[in-house]
Short mmCIF file of C-alpha atoms and ligand atoms in Angstrom, two decimals:
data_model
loop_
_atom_site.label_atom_id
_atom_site.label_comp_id
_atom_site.label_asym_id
_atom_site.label_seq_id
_atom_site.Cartn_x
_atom_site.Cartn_y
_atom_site.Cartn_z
CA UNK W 492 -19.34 -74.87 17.66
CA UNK W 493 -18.15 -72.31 14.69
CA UNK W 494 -15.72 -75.07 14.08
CA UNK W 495 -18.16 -76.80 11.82
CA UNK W 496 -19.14 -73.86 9.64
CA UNK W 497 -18.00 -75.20 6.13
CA UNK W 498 -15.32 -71.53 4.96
CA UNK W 499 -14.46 -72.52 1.05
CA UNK W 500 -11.10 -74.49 1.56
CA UNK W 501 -8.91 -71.99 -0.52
CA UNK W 502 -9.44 -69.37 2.45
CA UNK W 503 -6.99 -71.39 4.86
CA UNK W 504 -3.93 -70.63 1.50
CA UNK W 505 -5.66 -67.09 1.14
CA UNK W 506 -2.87 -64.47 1.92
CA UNK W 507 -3.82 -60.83 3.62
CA UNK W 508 -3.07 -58.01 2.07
CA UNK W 509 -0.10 -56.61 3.85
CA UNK W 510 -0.58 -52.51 3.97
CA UNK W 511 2.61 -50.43 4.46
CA UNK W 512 3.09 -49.60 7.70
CA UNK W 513 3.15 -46.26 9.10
CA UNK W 514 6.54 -45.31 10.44
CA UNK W 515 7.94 -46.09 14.41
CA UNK W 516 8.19 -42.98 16.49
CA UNK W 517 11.53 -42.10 17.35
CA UNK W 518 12.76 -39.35 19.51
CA UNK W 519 14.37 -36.40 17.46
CA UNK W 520 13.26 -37.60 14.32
CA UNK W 521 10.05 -36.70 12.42
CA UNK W 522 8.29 -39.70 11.21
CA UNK W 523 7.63 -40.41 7.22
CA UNK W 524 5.50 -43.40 5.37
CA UNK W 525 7.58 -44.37 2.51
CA UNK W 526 6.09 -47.87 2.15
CA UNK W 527 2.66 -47.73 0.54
CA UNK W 528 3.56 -45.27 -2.63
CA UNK W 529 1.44 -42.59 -1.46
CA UNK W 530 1.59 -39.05 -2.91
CA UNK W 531 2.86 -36.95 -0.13
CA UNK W 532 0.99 -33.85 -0.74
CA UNK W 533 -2.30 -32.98 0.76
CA UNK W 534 -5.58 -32.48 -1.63
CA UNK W 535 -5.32 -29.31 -3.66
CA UNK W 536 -7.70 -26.76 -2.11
CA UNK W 537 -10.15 -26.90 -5.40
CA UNK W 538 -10.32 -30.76 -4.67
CA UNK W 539 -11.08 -30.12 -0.80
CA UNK W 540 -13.94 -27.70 -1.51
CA UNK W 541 -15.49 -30.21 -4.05
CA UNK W 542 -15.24 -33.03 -1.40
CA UNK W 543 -16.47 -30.79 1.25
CA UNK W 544 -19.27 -30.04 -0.92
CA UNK W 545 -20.41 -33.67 -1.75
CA UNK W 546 -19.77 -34.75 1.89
CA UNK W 547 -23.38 -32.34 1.66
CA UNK W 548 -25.24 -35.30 -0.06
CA UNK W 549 -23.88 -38.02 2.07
CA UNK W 550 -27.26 -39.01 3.19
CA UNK W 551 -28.20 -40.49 -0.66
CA UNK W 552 -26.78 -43.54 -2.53
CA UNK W 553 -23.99 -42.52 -5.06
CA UNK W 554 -24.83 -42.53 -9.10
CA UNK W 555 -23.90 -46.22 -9.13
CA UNK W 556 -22.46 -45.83 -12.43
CA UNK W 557 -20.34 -42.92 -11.80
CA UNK W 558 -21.82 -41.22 -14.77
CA UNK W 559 -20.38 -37.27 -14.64
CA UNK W 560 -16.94 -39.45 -14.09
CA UNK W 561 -17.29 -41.89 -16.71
CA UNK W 562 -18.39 -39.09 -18.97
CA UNK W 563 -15.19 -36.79 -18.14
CA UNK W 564 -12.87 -40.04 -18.73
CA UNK W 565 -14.54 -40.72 -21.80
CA UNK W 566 -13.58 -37.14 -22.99
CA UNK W 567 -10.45 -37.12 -21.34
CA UNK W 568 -9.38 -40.48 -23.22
CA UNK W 569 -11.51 -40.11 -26.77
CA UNK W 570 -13.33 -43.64 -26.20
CA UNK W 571 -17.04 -44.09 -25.81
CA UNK W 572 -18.64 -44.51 -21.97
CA UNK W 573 -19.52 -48.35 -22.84
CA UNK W 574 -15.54 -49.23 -22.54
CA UNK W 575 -14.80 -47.73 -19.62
CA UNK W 576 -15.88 -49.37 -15.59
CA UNK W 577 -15.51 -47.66 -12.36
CA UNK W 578 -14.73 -49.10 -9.35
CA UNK W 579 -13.40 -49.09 -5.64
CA UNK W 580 -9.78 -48.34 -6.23
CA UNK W 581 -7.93 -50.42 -8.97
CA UNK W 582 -8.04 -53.02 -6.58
CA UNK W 583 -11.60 -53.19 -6.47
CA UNK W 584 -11.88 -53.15 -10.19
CA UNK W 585 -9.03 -55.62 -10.54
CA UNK W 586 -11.19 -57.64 -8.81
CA UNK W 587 -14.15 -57.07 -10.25
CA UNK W 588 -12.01 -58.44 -13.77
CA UNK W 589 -11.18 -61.41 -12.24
CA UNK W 590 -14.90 -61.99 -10.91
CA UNK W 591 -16.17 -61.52 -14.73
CA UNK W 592 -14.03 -63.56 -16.41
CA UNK W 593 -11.97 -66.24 -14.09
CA UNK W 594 -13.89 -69.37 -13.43
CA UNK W 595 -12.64 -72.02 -10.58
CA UNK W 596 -9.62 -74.10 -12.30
CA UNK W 597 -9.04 -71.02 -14.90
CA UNK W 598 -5.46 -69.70 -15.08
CA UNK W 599 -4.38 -66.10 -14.41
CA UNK W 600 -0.75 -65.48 -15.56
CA UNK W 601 1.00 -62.12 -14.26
CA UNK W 602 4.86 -61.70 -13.40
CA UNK W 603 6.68 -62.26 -10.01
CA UNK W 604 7.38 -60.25 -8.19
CA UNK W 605 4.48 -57.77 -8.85
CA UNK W 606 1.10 -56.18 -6.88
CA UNK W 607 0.36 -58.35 -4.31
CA UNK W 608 -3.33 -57.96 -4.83
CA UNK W 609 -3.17 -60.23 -7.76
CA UNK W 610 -2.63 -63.28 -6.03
CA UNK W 611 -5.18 -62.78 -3.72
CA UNK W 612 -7.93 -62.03 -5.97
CA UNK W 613 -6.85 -64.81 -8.16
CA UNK W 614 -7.67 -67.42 -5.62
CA UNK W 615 -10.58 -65.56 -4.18
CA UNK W 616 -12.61 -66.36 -7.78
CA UNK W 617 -11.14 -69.99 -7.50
CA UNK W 618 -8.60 -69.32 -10.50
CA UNK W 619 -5.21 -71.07 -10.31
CA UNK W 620 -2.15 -67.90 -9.78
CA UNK W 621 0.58 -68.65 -12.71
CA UNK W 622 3.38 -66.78 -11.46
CA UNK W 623 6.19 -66.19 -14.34
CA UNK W 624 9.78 -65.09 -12.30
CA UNK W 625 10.82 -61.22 -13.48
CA UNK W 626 14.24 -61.66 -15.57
CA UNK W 627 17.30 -60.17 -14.37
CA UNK W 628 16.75 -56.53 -14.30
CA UNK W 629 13.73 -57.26 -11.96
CA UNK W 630 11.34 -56.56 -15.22
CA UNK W 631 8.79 -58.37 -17.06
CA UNK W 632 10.10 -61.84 -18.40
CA UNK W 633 7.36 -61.06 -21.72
CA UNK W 634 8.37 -64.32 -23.82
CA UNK W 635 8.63 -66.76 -20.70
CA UNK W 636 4.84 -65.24 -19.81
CA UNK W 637 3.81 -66.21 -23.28
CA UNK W 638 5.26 -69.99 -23.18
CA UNK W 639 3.49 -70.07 -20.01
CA UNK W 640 0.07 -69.51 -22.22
CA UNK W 641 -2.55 -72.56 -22.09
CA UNK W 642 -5.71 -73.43 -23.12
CA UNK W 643 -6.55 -72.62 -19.29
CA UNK W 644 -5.31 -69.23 -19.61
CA UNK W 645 -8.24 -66.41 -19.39
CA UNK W 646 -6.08 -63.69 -17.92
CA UNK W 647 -2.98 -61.96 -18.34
CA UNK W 648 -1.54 -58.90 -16.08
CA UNK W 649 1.29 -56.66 -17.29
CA UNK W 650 2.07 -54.18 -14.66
CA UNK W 651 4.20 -51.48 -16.22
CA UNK W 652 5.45 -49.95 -14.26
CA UNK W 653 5.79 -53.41 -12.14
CA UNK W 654 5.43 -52.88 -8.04
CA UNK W 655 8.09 -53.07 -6.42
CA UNK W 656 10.49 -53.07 -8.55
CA UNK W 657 10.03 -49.95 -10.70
CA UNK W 658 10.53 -51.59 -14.42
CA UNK W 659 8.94 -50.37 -17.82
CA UNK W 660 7.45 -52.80 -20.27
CA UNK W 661 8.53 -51.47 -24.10
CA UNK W 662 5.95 -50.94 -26.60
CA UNK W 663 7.77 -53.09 -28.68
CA UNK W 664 8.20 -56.05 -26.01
CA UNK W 665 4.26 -55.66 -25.68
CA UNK W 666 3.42 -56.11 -29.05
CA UNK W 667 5.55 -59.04 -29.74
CA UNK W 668 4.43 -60.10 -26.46
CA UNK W 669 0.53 -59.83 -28.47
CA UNK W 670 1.62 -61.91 -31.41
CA UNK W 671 1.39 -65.05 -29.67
CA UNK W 672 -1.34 -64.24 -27.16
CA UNK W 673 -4.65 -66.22 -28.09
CA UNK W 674 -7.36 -63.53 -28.85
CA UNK W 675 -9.89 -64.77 -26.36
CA UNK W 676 -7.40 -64.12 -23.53
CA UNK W 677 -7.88 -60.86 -21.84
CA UNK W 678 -4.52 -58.94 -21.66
CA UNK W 679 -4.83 -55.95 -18.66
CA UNK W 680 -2.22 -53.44 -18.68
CA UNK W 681 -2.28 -52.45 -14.98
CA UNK W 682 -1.30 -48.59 -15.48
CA UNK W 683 -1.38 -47.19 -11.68
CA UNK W 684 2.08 -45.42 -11.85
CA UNK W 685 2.25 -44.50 -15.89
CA UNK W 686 1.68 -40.88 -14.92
CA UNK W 687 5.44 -41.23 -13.10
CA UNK W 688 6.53 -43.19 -16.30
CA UNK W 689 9.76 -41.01 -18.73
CA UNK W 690 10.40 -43.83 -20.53
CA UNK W 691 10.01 -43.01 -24.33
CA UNK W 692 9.71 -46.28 -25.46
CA UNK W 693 7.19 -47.78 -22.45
CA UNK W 694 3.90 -49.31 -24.00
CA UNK W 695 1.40 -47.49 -24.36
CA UNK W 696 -1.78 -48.69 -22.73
CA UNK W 697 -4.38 -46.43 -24.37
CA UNK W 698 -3.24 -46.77 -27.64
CA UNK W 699 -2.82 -50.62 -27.36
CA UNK W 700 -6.92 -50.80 -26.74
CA UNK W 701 -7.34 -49.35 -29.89
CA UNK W 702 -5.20 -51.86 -31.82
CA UNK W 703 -5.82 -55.35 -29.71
CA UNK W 704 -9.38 -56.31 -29.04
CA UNK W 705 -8.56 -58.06 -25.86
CA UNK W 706 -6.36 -55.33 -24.05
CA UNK W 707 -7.89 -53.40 -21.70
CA UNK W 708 -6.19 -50.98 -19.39
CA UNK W 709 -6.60 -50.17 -15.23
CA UNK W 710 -5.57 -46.92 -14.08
CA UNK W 711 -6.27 -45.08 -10.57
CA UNK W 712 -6.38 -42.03 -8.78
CA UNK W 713 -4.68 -43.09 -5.47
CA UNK W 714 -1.32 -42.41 -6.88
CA UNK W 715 -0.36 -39.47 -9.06
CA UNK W 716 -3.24 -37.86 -8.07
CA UNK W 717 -3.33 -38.60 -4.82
CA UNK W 718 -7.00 -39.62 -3.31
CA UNK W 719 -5.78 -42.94 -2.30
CA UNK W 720 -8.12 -42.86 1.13
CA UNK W 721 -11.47 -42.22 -1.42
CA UNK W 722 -10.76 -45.60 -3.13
CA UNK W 723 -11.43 -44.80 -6.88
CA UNK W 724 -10.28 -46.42 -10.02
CA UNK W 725 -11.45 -47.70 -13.16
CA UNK W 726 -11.08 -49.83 -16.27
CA UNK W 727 -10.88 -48.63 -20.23
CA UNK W 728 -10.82 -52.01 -22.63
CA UNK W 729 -13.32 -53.81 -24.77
CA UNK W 730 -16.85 -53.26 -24.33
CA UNK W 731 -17.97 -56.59 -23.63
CA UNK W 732 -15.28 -56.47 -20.79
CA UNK W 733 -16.40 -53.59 -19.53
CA UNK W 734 -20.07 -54.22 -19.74
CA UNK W 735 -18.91 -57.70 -17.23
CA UNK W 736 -16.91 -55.55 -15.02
CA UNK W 737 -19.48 -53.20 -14.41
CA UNK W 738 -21.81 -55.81 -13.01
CA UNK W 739 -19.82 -57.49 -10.92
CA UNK W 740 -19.16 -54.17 -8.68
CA UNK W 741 -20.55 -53.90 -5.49
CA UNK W 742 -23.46 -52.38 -5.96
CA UNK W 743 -22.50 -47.88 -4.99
CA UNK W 744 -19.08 -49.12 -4.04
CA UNK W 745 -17.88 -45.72 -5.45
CA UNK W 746 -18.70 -42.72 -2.83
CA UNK W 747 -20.61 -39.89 -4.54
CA UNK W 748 -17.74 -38.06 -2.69
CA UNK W 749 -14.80 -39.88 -4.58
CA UNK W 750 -16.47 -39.37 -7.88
CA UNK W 751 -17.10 -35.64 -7.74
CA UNK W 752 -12.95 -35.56 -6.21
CA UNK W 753 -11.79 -37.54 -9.26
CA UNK W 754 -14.19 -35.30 -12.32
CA UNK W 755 -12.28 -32.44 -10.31
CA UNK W 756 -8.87 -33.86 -10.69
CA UNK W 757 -9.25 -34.33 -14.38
CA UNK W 758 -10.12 -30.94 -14.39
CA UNK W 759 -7.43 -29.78 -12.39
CA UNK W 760 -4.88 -32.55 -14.04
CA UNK W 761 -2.05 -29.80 -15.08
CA UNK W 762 -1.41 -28.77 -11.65
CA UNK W 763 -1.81 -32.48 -10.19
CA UNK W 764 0.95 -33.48 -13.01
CA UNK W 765 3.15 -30.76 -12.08
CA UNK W 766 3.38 -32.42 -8.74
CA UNK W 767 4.56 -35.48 -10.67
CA UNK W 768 7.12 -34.12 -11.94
CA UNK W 769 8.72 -33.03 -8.89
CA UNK W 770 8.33 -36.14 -7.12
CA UNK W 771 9.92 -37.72 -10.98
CA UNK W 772 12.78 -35.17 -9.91
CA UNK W 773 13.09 -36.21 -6.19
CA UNK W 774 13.23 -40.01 -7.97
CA UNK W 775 15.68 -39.33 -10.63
CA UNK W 776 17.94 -37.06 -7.66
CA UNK W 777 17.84 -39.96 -4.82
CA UNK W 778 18.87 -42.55 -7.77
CA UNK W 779 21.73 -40.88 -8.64
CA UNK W 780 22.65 -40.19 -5.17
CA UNK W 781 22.42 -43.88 -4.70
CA UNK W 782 24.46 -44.50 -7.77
CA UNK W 783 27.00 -42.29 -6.49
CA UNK W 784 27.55 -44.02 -3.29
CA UNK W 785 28.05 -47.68 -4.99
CA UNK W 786 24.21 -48.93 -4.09
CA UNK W 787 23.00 -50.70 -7.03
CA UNK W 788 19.65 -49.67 -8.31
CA UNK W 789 17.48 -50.09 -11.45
CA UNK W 790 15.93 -47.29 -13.38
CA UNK W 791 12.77 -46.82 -11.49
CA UNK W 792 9.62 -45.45 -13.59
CA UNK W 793 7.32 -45.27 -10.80
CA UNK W 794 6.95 -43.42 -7.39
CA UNK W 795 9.12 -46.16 -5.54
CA UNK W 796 12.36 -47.60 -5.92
CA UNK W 797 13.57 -50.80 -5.30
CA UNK W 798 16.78 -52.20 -3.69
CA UNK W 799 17.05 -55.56 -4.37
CA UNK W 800 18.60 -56.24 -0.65
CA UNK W 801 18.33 -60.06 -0.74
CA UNK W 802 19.24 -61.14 3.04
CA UNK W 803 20.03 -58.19 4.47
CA UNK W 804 16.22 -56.84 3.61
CA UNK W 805 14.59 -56.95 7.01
CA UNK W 806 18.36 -55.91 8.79
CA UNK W 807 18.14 -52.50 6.39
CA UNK W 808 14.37 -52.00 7.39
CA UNK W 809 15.38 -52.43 11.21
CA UNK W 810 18.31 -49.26 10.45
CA UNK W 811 15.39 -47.47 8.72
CA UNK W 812 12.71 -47.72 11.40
CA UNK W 813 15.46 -47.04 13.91
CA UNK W 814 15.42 -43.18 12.27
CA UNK W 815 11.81 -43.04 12.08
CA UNK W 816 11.32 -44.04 8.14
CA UNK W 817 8.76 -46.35 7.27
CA UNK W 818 9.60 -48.75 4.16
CA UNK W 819 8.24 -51.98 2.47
CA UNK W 820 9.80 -54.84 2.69
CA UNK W 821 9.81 -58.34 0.86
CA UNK W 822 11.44 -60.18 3.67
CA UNK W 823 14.65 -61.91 1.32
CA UNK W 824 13.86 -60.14 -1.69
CA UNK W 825 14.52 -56.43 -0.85
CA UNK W 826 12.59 -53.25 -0.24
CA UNK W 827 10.26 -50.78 -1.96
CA UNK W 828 10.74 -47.09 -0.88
CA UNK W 829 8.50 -44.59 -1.57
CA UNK W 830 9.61 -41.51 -2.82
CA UNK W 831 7.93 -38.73 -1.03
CA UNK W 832 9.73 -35.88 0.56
CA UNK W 833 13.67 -35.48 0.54
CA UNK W 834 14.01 -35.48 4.31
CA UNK W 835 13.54 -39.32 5.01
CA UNK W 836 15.38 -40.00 1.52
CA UNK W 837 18.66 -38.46 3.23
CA UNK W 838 18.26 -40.16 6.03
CA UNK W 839 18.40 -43.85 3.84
CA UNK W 840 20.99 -42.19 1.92
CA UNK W 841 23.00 -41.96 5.38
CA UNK W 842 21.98 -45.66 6.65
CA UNK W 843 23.04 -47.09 2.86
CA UNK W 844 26.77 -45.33 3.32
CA UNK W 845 27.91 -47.48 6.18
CA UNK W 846 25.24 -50.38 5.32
CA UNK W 847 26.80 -53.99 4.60
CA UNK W 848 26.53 -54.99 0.93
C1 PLP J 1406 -1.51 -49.01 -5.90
C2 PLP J 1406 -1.76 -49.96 -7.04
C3 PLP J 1406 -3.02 -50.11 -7.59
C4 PLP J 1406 -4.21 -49.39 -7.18
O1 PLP J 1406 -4.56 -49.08 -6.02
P1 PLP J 1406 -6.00 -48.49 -5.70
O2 PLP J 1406 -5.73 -47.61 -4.56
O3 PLP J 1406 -6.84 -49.67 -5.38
O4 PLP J 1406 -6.49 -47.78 -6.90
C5 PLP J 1406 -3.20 -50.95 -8.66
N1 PLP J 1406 -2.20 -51.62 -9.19
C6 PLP J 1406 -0.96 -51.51 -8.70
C7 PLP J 1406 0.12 -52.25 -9.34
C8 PLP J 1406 -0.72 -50.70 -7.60
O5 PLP J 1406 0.51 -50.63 -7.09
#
């Protein structure tokens, strides 16, 4: 009877993590993933012989504290290896933040709509989710997060910039934002699309951990550079943070495989940042294609962009599948579409001409 096996009662509310799907196949059409902001380009050949070359030493436990990697980030960033964590993915060390400093009842505040991880992992440590609505322009509502402050609150996100919906947080928004946050609230600037990020004024994360003593910042390499399948992120913020975050990983989370693929992508960063910018240029071309048809859309800062499709969300996903394009959707809200090549971006461009709005 594995009906009376006592599961913690949050698990029944606990949502899944919804992955993007991969895209329908349809005859004539080549299929494309736009919904889970990968980088469409395949490893750089330097990064594939370094992986291949690990994949030799598979039969050992990884460094478990990603030394050569937290070594090259603390070079690459000017801070000393006690503020920085590693982790599986940003998720995993978003979690591992929540783990060190989230106890059952505690408050997490982050905007709405952003990364649906944070929920999740919010409720998984027993914390209580305060979700503050985005404003108008689908960005962060700053001063409404701030009144939403009590003496409950241990954690706040700012995703800049926010998934789905594109938006940049301004270093001046942030630091009024910091006037009125308590200093023994951690503040976690959740950085896993500021390589894709042209805004001149957009916070800056790095330099904010030198100012604040309770910012830290979360940054990844699934995105921009593109090992999303090795699962490898990590955490630069106040040592005592750190220090917590890195024992509540699980224990050689991080593959000795994914750590010698990320020291090589700092070392090969110029060419993996070139590759930004064209996908910044495939962004900044498919807005203003959208513009010039009459769709409405923000200015994106990320490797997505968002169409705030309210009702007609899951009718515009049904055209795209129907040629083969995979988005995301937020069934009533809109869709997130990842911008990868230009092929499946002309094809939406085609559906949005004749779509209802
Ligand atoms: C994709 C994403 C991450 C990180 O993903 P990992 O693959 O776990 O590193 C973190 N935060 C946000 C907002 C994201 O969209």
């Amino acid at each position: 009877m594995s009906d009376a096996i006592r599961i913690r009662p949050h698990m029944d509310a606990l949502p899944t993590y919804k992955a993007g799907k991969k895209a329908d196949a349809v005859a004539g059409f080549e299929a494309f993933k736009l919904s889970s902001n990968e980088n469409p380009m395949p490893p750089l050949p330097g990064i594939l012989d370094v992986i291949t070359a690990a994949a030799l030493d598979i039969n050992r436990y990884p460094d478990p504290l990603s030394t050569q990697l937290t070594l090259a980030l603390a070079r690459r960033f000017d801070v000393p290896i006690e503020m920085i964590a590693t982790g599986t993915g940003s998720v995993g060390v978003c979690q591992q933040i929540v783990q060190a400093v989230v106890d059952a009842g505690d408050e997490v505040i982050y905007a709405w709509r952003s990364f649906e991880a944070y929920p999740i992992i919010t409720l998984i440590a027993g914390g209580t989710s305060v979700q503050v609505p985005l404003n108008d322009e689908f960005g962060h509502d700053l001063s409404a997060m701030a009144d939403a402050i009590t003496p409950a609150t241990r954690l706040i996100f700012v995703c800049t910039p926010n998934n789905p919906t594109g938006t940049s947080v301004s270093q001046v928004e942030f630091e009024a934002f910091m006037t009125r946050v308590p200093h023994d609230v951690l503040v976690v600037v959740d950085e896993a699309y500021v390589e894709f990020n042209r805004d001149p004024d957009a916070v800056d994360g790095m330099a904010c951990i030198q100012k604040y003593p309770n910012v830290g910042v979360l940054r990844t390499f699934s995105k921009a550079y593109g090992l999303a399948a090795l699962r490898i992120g990590f955490f630069i913020g106040p040592e005592r943070v750190a220090q917590a975050v890195r024992k509540t990983a699980v224990p050689f989370g991080v593959s000795n495989i994914a750590q010698a693929a990320a020291v090589a992508s700092l070392d090969l960063e110029p060419e993996l940042l070139s590759r930004v910018t064209d996908i910044v240029a495939t962004r900044e071309w498919f807005e203003n294609e959208l513009r010039a048809i009459g769709v409405h859309v923000g200015n994106s800062q990320a490797n997505f962009v968002w169409l705030a499709l309210g009702p007609a969300t899951d009718e515009f996903v049904v055209a795209c599948n129907a040629k083969a394009v995979a988005v995301r959707p937020f069934s009533g809200e809109g869709v997130r579409i990842s911008i990868g090549e230009r092929e499946p971006l002309e094809r939406i461009i085609e559906i949005l001409k004749t779509f209802p709005r």
